[in-house]
Tab-separated table of C-alpha atoms in Angstrom:
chain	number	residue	atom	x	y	z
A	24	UNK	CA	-8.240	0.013	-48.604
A	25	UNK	CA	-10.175	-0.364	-45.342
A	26	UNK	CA	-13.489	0.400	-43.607
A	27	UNK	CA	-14.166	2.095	-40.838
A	28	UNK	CA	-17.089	2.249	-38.613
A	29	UNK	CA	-17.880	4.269	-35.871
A	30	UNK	CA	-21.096	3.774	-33.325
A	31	UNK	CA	-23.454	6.502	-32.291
A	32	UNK	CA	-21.395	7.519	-29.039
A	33	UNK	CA	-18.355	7.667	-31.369
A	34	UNK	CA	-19.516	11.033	-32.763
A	35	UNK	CA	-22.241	12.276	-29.904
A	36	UNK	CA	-20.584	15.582	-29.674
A	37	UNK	CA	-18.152	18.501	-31.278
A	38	UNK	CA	-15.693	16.856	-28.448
A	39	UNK	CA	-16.155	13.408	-30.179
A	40	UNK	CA	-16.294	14.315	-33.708
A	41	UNK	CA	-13.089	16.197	-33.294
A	42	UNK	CA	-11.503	12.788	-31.947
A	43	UNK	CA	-13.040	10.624	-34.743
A	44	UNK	CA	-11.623	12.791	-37.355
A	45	UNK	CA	-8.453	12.518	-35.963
A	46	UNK	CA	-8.585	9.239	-36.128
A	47	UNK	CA	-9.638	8.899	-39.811
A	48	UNK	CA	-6.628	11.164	-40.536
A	49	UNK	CA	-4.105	8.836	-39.457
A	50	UNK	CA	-5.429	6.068	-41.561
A	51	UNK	CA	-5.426	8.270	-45.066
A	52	UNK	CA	-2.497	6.464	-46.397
A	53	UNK	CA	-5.085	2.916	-45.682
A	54	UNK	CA	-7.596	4.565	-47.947
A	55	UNK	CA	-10.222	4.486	-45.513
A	56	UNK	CA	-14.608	3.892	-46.364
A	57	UNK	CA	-15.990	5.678	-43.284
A	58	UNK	CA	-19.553	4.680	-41.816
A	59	UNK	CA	-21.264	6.603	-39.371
A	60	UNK	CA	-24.054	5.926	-37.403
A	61	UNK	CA	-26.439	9.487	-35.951
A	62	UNK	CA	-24.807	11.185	-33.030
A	63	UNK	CA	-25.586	10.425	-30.405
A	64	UNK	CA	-29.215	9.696	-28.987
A	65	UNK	CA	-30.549	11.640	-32.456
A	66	UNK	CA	-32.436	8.170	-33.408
A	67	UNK	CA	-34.090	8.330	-30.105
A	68	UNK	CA	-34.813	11.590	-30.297
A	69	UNK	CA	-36.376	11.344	-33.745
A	70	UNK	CA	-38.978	8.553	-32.819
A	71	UNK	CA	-40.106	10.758	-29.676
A	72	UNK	CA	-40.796	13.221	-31.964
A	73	UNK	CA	-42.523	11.008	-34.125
A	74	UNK	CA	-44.806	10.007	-31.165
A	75	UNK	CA	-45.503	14.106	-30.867
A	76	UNK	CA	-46.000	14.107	-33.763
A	77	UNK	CA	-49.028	11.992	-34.119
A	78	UNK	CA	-50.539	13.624	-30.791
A	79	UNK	CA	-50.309	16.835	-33.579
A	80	UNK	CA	-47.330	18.843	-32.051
A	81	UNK	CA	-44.485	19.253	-34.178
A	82	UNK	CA	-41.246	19.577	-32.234
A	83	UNK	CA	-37.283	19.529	-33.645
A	84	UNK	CA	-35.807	21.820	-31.349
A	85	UNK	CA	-33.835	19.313	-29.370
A	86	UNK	CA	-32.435	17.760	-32.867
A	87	UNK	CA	-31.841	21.012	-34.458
A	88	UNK	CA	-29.961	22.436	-30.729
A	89	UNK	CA	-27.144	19.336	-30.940
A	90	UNK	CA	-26.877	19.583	-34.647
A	91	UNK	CA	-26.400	23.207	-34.683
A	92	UNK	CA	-24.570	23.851	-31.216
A	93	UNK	CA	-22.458	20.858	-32.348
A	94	UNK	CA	-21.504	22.872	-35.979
A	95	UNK	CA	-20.913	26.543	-34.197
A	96	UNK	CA	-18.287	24.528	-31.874
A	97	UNK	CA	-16.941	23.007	-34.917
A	98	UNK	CA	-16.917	25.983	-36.827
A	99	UNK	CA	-18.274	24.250	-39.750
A	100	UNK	CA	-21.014	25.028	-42.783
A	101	UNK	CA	-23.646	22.887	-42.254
A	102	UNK	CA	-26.240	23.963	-44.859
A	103	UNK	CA	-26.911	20.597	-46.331
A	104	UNK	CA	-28.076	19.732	-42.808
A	105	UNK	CA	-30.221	22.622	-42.062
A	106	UNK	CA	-32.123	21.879	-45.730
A	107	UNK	CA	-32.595	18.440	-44.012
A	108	UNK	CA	-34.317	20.036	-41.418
A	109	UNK	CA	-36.546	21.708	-43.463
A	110	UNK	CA	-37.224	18.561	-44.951
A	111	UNK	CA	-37.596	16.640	-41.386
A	112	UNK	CA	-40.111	19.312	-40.011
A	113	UNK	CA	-41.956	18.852	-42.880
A	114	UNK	CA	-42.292	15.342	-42.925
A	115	UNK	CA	-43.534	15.722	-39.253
A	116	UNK	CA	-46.106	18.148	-40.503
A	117	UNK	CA	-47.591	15.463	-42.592
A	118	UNK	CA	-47.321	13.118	-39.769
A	119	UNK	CA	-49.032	14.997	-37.170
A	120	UNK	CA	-52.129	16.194	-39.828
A	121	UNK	CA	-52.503	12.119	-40.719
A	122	UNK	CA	-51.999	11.229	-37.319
A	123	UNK	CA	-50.954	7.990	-37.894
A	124	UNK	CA	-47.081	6.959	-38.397
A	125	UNK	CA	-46.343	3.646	-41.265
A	126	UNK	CA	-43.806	1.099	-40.881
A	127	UNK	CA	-42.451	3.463	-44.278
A	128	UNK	CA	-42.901	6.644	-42.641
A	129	UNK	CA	-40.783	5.490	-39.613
A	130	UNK	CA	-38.051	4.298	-41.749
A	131	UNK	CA	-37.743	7.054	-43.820
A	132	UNK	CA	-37.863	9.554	-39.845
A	133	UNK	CA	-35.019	7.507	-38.824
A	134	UNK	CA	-32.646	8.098	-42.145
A	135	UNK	CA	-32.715	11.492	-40.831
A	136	UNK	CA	-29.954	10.917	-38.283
A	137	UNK	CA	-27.240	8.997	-39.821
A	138	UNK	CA	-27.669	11.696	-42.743
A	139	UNK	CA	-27.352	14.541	-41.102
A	140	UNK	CA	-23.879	12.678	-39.266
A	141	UNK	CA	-22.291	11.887	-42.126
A	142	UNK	CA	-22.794	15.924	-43.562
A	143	UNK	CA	-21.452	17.328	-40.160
A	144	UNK	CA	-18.622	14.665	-40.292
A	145	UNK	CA	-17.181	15.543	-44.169
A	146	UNK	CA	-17.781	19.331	-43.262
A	147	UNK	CA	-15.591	19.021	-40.737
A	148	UNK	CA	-12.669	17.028	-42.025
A	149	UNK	CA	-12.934	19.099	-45.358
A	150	UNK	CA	-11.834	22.310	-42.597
A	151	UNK	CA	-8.777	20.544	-41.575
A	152	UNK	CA	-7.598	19.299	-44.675
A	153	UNK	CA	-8.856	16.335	-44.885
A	154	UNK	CA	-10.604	15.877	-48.418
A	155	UNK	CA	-14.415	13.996	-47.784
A	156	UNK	CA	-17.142	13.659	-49.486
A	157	UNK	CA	-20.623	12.381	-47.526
A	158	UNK	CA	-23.006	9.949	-49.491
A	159	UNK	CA	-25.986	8.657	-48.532
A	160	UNK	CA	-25.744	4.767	-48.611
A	161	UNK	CA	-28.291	4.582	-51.940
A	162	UNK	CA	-25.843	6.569	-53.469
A	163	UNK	CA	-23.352	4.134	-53.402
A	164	UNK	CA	-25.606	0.913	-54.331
A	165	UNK	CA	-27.175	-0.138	-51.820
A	166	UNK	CA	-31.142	-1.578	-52.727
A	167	UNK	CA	-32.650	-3.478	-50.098
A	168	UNK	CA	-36.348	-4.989	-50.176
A	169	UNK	CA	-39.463	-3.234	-49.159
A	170	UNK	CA	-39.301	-4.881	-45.447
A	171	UNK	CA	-39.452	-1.576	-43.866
A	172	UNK	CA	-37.757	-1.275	-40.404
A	173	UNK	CA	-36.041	-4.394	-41.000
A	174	UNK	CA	-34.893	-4.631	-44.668
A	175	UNK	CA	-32.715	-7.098	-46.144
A	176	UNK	CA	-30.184	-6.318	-48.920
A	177	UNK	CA	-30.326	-7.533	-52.654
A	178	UNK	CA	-27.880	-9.459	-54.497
A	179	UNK	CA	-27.490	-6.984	-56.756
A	180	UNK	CA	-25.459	-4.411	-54.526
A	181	UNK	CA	-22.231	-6.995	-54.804
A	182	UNK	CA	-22.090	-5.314	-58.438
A	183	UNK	CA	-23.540	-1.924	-57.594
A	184	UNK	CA	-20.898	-1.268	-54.831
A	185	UNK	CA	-17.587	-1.524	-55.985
A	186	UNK	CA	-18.941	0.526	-59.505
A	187	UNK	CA	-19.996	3.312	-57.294
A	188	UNK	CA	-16.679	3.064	-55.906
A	189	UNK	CA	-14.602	2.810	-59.117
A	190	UNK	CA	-13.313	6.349	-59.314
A	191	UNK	CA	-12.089	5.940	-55.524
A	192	UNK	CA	-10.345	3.259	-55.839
A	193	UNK	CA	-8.717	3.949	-59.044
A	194	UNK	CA	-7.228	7.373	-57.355
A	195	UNK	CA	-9.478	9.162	-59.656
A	196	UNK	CA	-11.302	10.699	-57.074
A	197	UNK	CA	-9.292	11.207	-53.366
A	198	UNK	CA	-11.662	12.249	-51.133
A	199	UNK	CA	-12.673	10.193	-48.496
A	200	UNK	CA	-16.047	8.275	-48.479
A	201	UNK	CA	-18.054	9.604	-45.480
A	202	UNK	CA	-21.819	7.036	-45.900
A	203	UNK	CA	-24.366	6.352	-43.864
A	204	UNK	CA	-24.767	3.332	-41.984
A	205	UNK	CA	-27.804	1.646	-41.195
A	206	UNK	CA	-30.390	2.681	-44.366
A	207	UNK	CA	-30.725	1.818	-47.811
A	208	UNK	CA	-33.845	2.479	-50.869
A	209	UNK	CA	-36.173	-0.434	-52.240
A	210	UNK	CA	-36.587	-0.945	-55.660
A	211	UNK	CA	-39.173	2.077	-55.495
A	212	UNK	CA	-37.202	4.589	-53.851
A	213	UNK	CA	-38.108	4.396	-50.628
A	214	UNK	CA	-36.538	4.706	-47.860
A	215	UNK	CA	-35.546	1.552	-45.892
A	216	UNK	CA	-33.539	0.380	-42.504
A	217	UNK	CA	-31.521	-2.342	-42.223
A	218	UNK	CA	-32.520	-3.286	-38.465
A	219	UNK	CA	-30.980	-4.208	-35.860
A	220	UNK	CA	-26.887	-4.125	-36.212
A	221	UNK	CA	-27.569	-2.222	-39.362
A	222	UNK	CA	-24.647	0.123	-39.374
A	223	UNK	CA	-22.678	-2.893	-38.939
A	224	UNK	CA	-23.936	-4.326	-41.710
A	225	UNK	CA	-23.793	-1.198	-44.112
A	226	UNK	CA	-19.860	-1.618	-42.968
A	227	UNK	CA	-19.224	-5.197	-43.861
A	228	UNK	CA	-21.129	-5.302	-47.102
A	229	UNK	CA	-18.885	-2.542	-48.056
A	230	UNK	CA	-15.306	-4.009	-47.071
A	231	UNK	CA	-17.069	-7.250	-48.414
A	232	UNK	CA	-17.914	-6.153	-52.224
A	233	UNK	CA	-14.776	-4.191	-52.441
A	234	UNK	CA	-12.521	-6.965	-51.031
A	235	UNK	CA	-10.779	-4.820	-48.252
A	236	UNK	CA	-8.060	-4.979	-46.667
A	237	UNK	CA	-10.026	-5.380	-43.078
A	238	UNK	CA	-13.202	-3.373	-41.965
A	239	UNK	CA	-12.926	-1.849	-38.725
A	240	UNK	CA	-15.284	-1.060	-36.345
A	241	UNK	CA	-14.252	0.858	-33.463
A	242	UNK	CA	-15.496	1.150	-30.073
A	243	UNK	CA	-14.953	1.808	-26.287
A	244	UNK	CA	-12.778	-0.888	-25.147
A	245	UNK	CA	-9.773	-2.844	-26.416
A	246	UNK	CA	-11.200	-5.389	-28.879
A	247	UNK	CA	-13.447	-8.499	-27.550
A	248	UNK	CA	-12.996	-9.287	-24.075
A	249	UNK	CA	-12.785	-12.732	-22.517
A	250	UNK	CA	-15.558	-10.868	-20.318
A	251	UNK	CA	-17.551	-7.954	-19.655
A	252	UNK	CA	-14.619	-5.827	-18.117
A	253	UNK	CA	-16.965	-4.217	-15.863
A	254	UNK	CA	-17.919	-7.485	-14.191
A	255	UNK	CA	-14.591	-8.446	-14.072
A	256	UNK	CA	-11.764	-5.993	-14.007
A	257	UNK	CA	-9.554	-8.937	-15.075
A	258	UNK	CA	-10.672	-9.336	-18.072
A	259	UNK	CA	-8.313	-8.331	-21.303
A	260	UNK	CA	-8.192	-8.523	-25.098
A	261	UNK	CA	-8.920	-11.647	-27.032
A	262	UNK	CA	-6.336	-10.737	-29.863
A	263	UNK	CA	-7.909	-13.470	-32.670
A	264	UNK	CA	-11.852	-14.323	-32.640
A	265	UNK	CA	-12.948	-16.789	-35.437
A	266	UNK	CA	-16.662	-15.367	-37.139
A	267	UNK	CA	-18.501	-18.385	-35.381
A	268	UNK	CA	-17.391	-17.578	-32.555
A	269	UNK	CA	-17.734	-13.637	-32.511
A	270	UNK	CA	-21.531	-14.802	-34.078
A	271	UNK	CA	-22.142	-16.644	-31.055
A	272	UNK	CA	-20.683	-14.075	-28.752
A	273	UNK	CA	-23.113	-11.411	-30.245
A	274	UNK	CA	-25.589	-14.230	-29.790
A	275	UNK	CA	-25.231	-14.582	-26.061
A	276	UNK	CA	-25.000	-10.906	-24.989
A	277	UNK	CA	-21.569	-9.370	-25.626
A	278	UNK	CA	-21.378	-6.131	-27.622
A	279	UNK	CA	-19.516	-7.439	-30.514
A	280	UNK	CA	-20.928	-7.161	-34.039
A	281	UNK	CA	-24.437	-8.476	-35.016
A	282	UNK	CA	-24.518	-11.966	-36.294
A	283	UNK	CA	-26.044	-11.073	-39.418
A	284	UNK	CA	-23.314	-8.054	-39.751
A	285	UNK	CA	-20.849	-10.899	-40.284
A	286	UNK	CA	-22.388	-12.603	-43.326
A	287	UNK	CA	-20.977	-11.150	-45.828
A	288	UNK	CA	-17.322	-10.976	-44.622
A	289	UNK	CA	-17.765	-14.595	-44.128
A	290	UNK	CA	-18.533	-14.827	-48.184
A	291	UNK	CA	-15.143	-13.221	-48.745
A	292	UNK	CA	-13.204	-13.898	-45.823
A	293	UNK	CA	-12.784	-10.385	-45.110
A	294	UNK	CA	-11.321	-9.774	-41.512
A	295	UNK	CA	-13.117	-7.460	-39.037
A	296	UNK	CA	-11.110	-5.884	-36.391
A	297	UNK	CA	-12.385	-4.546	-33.441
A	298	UNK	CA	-11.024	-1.538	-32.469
A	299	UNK	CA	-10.466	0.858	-29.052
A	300	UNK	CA	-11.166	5.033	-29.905
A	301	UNK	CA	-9.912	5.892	-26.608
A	302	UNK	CA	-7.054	3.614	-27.177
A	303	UNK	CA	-5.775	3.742	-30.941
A	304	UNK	CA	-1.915	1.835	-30.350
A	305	UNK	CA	-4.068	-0.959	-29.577
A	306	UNK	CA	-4.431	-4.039	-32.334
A	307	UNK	CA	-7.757	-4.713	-30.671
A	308	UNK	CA	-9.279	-8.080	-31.755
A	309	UNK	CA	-9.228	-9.603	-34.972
A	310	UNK	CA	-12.326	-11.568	-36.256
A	311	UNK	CA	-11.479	-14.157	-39.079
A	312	UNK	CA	-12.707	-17.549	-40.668
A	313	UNK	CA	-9.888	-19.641	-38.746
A	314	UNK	CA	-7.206	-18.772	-36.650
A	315	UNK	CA	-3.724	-20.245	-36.957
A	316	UNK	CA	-2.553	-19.508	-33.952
A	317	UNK	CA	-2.610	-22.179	-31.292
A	318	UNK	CA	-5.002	-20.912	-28.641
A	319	UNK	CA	-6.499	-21.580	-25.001
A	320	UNK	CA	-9.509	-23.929	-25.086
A	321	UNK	CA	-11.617	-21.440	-23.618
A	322	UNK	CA	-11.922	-17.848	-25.596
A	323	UNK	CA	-14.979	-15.360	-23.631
A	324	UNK	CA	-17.378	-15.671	-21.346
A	325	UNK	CA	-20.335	-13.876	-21.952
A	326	UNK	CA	-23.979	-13.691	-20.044
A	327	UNK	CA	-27.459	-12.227	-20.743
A	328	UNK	CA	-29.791	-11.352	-17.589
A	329	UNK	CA	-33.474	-11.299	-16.804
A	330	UNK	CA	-34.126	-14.321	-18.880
A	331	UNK	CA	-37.163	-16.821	-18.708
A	332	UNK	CA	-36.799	-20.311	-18.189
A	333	UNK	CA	-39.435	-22.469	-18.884
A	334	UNK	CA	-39.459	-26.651	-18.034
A	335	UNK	CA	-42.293	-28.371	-20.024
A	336	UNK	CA	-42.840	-32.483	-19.002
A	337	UNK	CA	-45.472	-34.687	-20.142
A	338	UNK	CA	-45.618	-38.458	-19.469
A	339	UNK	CA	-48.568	-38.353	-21.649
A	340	UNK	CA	-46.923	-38.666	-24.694
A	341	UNK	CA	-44.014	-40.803	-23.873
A	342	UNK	CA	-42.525	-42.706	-26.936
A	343	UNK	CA	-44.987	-40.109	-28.441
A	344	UNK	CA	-42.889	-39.009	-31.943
A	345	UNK	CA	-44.716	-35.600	-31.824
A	346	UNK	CA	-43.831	-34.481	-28.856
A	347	UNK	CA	-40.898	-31.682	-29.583
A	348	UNK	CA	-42.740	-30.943	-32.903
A	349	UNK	CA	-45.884	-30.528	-30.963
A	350	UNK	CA	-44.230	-28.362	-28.373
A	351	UNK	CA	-41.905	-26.341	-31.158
A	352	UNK	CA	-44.877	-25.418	-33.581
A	353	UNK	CA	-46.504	-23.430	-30.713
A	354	UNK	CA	-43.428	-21.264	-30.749
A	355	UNK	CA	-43.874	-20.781	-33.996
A	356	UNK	CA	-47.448	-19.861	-33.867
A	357	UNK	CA	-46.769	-17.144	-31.044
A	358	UNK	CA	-43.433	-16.151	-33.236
A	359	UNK	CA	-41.684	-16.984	-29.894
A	360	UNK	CA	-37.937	-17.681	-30.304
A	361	UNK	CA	-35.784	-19.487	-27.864
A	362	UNK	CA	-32.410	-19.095	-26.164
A	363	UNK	CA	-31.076	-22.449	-25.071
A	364	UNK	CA	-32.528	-25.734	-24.857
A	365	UNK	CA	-32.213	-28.939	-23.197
A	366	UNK	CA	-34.853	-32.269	-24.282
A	367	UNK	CA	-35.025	-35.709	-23.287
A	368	UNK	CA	-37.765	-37.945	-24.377
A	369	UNK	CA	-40.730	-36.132	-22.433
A	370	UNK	CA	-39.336	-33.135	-21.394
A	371	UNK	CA	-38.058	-29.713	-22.641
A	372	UNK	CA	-35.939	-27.018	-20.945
A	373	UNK	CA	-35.669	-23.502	-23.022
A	374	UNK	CA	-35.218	-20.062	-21.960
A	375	UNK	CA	-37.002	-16.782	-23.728
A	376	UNK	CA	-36.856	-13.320	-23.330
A	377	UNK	CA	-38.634	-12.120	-20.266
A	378	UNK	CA	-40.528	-9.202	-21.729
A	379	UNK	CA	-42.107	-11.947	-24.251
A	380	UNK	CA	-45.871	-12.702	-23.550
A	381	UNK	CA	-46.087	-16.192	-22.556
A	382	UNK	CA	-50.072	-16.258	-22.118
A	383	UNK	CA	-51.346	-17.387	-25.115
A	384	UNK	CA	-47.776	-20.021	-25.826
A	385	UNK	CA	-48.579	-21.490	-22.447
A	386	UNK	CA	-52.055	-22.210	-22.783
A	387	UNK	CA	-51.621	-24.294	-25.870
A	388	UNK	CA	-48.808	-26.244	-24.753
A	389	UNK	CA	-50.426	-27.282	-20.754
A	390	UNK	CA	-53.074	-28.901	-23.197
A	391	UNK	CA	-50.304	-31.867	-23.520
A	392	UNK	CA	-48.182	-31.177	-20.700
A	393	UNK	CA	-47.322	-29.513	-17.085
A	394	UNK	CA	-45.345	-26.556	-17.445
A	395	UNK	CA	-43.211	-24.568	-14.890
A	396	UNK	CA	-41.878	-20.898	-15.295
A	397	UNK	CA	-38.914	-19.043	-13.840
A	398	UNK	CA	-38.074	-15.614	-14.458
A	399	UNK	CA	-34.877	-13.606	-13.127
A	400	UNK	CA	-32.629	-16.129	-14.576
A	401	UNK	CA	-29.453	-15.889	-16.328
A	402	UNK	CA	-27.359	-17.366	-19.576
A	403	UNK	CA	-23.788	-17.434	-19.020
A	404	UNK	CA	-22.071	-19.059	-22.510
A	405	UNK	CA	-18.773	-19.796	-22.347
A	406	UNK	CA	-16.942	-19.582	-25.758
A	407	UNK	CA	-14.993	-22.685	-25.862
A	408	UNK	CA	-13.451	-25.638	-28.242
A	409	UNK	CA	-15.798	-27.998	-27.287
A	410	UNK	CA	-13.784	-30.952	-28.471
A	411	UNK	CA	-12.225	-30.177	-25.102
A	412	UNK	CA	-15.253	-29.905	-23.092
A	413	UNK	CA	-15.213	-32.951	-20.641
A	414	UNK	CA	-11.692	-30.598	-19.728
A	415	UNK	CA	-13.867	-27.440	-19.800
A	416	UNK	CA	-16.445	-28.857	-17.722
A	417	UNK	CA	-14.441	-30.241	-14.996
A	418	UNK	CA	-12.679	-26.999	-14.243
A	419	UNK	CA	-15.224	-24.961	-14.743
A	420	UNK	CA	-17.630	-26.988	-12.103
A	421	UNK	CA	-15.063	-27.659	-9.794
A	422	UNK	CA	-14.498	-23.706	-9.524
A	423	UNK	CA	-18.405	-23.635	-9.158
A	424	UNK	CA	-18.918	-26.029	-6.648
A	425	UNK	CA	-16.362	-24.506	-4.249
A	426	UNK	CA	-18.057	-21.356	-4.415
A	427	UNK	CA	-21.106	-23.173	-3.663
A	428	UNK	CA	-23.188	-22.523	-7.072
A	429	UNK	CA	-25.673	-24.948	-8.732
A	430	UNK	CA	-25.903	-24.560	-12.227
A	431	UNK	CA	-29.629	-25.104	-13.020
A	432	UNK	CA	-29.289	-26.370	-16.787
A	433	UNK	CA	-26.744	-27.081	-19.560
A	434	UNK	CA	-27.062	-26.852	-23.121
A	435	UNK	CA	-24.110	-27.540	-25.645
A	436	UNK	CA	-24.794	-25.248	-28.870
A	437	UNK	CA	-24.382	-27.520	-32.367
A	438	UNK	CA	-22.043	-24.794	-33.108
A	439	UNK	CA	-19.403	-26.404	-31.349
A	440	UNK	CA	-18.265	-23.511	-29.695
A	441	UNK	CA	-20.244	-22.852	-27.112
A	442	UNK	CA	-21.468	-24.208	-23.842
A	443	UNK	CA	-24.646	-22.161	-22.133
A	444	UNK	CA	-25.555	-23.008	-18.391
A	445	UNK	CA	-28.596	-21.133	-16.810
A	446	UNK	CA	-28.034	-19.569	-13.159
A	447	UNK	CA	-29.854	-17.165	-11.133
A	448	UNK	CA	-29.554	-13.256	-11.497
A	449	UNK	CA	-28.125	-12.523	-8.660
A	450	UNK	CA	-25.672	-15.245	-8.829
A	451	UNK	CA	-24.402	-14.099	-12.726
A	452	UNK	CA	-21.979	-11.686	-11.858
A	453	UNK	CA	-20.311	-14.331	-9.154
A	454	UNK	CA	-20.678	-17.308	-11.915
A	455	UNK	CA	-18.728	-14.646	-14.643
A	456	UNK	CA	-16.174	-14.207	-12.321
A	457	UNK	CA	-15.751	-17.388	-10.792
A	458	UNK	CA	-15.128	-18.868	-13.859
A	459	UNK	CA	-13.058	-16.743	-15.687
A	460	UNK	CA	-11.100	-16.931	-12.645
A	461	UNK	CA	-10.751	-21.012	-13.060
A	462	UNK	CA	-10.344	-20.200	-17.247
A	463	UNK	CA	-8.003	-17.367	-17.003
A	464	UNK	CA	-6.302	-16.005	-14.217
């Protein structure tokens, strides 16, 4: 048995839905657990009409054209789509005669769109053979809390899963399992999301609880990448990815899986593969607990623009022991979270994310010390065995010093897998290459 997962742009269209299904059919033998995420830009869509909503116009007819247009291309019965509708206009109603839209309300908009994907997706196998049935994920177990718009699963749904499952996997019942990612019910009914790498999520809890074979999640380009292939057209496949190193990967900017997604395949050891639609031969990328196979010392390179680096020094509280604890509890007051860091006794160098507001963080902390601010700066982590670094480092900076870069800080994560330097924007792209260039080629 596997799972499969497939992304918003994975089923955006009659063109893509078509391809998807194809897809699923020549894994029936496997015994596939489908997850879907809503086509397209339908999540999107949803929230702006949400925002109409509360201004008092109600307005579906750009989620009812794609869902429609998309099932008259398909030739498919989509009646359990159109009653969602109904129910989606409604709920809008209420919205715009309130005029106010809840945390709740907003979670329960957004369940629209993976619901309405998962209906057009089993329609449409069911009309070329292809037994399915759709569920929506609370069908099959999953209870989350009541933290709307960014829920966390309950213990409970390691039990709750593989018995709403039993008749599947016992060849009881052969039609394919076509859920909803991204969504799940509290303990009151209500309608909760997951957050951020959600679908994901919804994918490996699934291949987790029912002990898979691997869970899949497929995607635009051939597996992980040792970079972002459209920095660097040299770039290629990363065949074997351990889960602390795809977490920090995620971490720092590449388009992997989310790092909580990875939890509970990490429980069960559970491999993820990371698979290419356009490109199906491929083997893609396999993400497991420890690899066996003997492996260069450097695995990706990965970078995240338009960051914020901030350098805070005060010789005021040298030998002072409160000094980090000072400086850290104001990022907790201002629920700031940081990037990288670098400390010495008086000083602290950490990066944020630029669209952050800084005010009210910096006028607590310039009570105790000076502090300077960049913006336009960049993280560039490479993915490494850092019991090799001093190896690492010296190629890596050699390649950077003949092409006349200075690297502006260093941080070593406690992972042990990653090393972060901070450069300017407009020098990212030409750090990327340059190194992967020394690493790689």
């Amino acid at each position: 048995m596997i799972v499969m997962k497939f992304g918003g742009s994975s089923v955006a269209n009659a063109e893509r839905i078509r391809h998807v299904a194809s897809i699923i059919g020549t894994y029936t033998a496997e015994k596939p657990i489908v997850v879907l995420s809503a086509m397209g830009d339908t999540t999107d869509h949803l929230l702006d009409a949400a925002e109409d909503a509360v201004r008092g116009k109600v307005d579906i007819s750009q989620i009812e054209k794609l869902h429609y247009d998309t099932a008259k291309e398909l030739n498919i019965d989509i009646s359990a789509v159109s009653q969602l509708l109904c129910e989606l206009k409604t709920l809008l109603t209420g919205i715009s005669m309130l005029k106010e839209l809840t945390k709740r309300t907003r979670d329960y908009l957004v369940s629209f769109g993976e619901r309405m994907s998962v209906r057009m997706m089993s329609s449409y196998l069911a009309s070329q053979n292809i037994p399915a049935q759709y569920y929506d994920s609370w069908d099959i177990g999953f209870v989350s809390d009541s933290n709307f718009m960014s829920a966390e699963l309950l213990d409970e749904v390691w039990q709750t899963i593989p018995r709403a499952f039993d008749a599947y996997t016992k060849n009881s019942d052969n039609r394919i399992p076509i859920v909803t990612g991204f969504i799940a019910k509290d303990k009151n009914g209500n309608i909760t999301t997951l957050g951020r790498g959600g679908s994901d999520l919804t994918a490996t809890m699934i291949g987790a609880a029912l002990n898979v074979k691997e869970v899949q999640t497929w995607k635009d380009v051939d597996g992980i990448m040792t970079t972002d292939p459209r920095v660097c057209p040299q770039a290629h496949t990363v065949p074997v990815v351990t889960y602390e190193e795809a977490q920090e990967l995620a971490m720092f900017g590449a388009q992997v899986l989310h790092p909580r997604s990875m939890v509970p395949c990490r429980k069960t050891g559970v491999p993820v593969r990371v698979k290419n639609s356009y490109n199906i031969q491929s083997q893609g990328s396999i993400i497991v607990e420890k690899s066996a196979e003997k492996r260069t010392p450097v695995i990706a390179i990965t970078s995240v623009k338009h960051v914020t680096l901030i350098d805070i020094v005060s010789t005021r509280m040298l030998g002072a022991c409160g000094f980090l604890a000072h400086i850290f509890n104001q990022f907790l007051k201002w629920n700031i979270s940081i990037d990288v860091i670098a400390t010495s006794e008086v000083s602290v160098s950490l990066t944020v994310n630029t669209k952050v507001d800084l005010s009210g963080l910096l006028a607590d902390i310039q009570r105790v010390a000076d502090v300077h601010i960049q913006t336009g700066k960049t993280i560039v982590t490479t993915i490494c065995d850092v019991s090799q670094s001093s190896k690492i480092l010296s190629k890596g900076f050699a390649a950077l010093d003949v092409a006349g870069i200075n690297v502006e800080m260093i941080s070593q994560g406690a992972s042990k897998v990653n090393i972060s330097m901070i450069v300017s924007d407009s020098e990212a792209d030409k750090v990327v290459k340059t190194l992967h260039k020394a690493y790689f080629e």
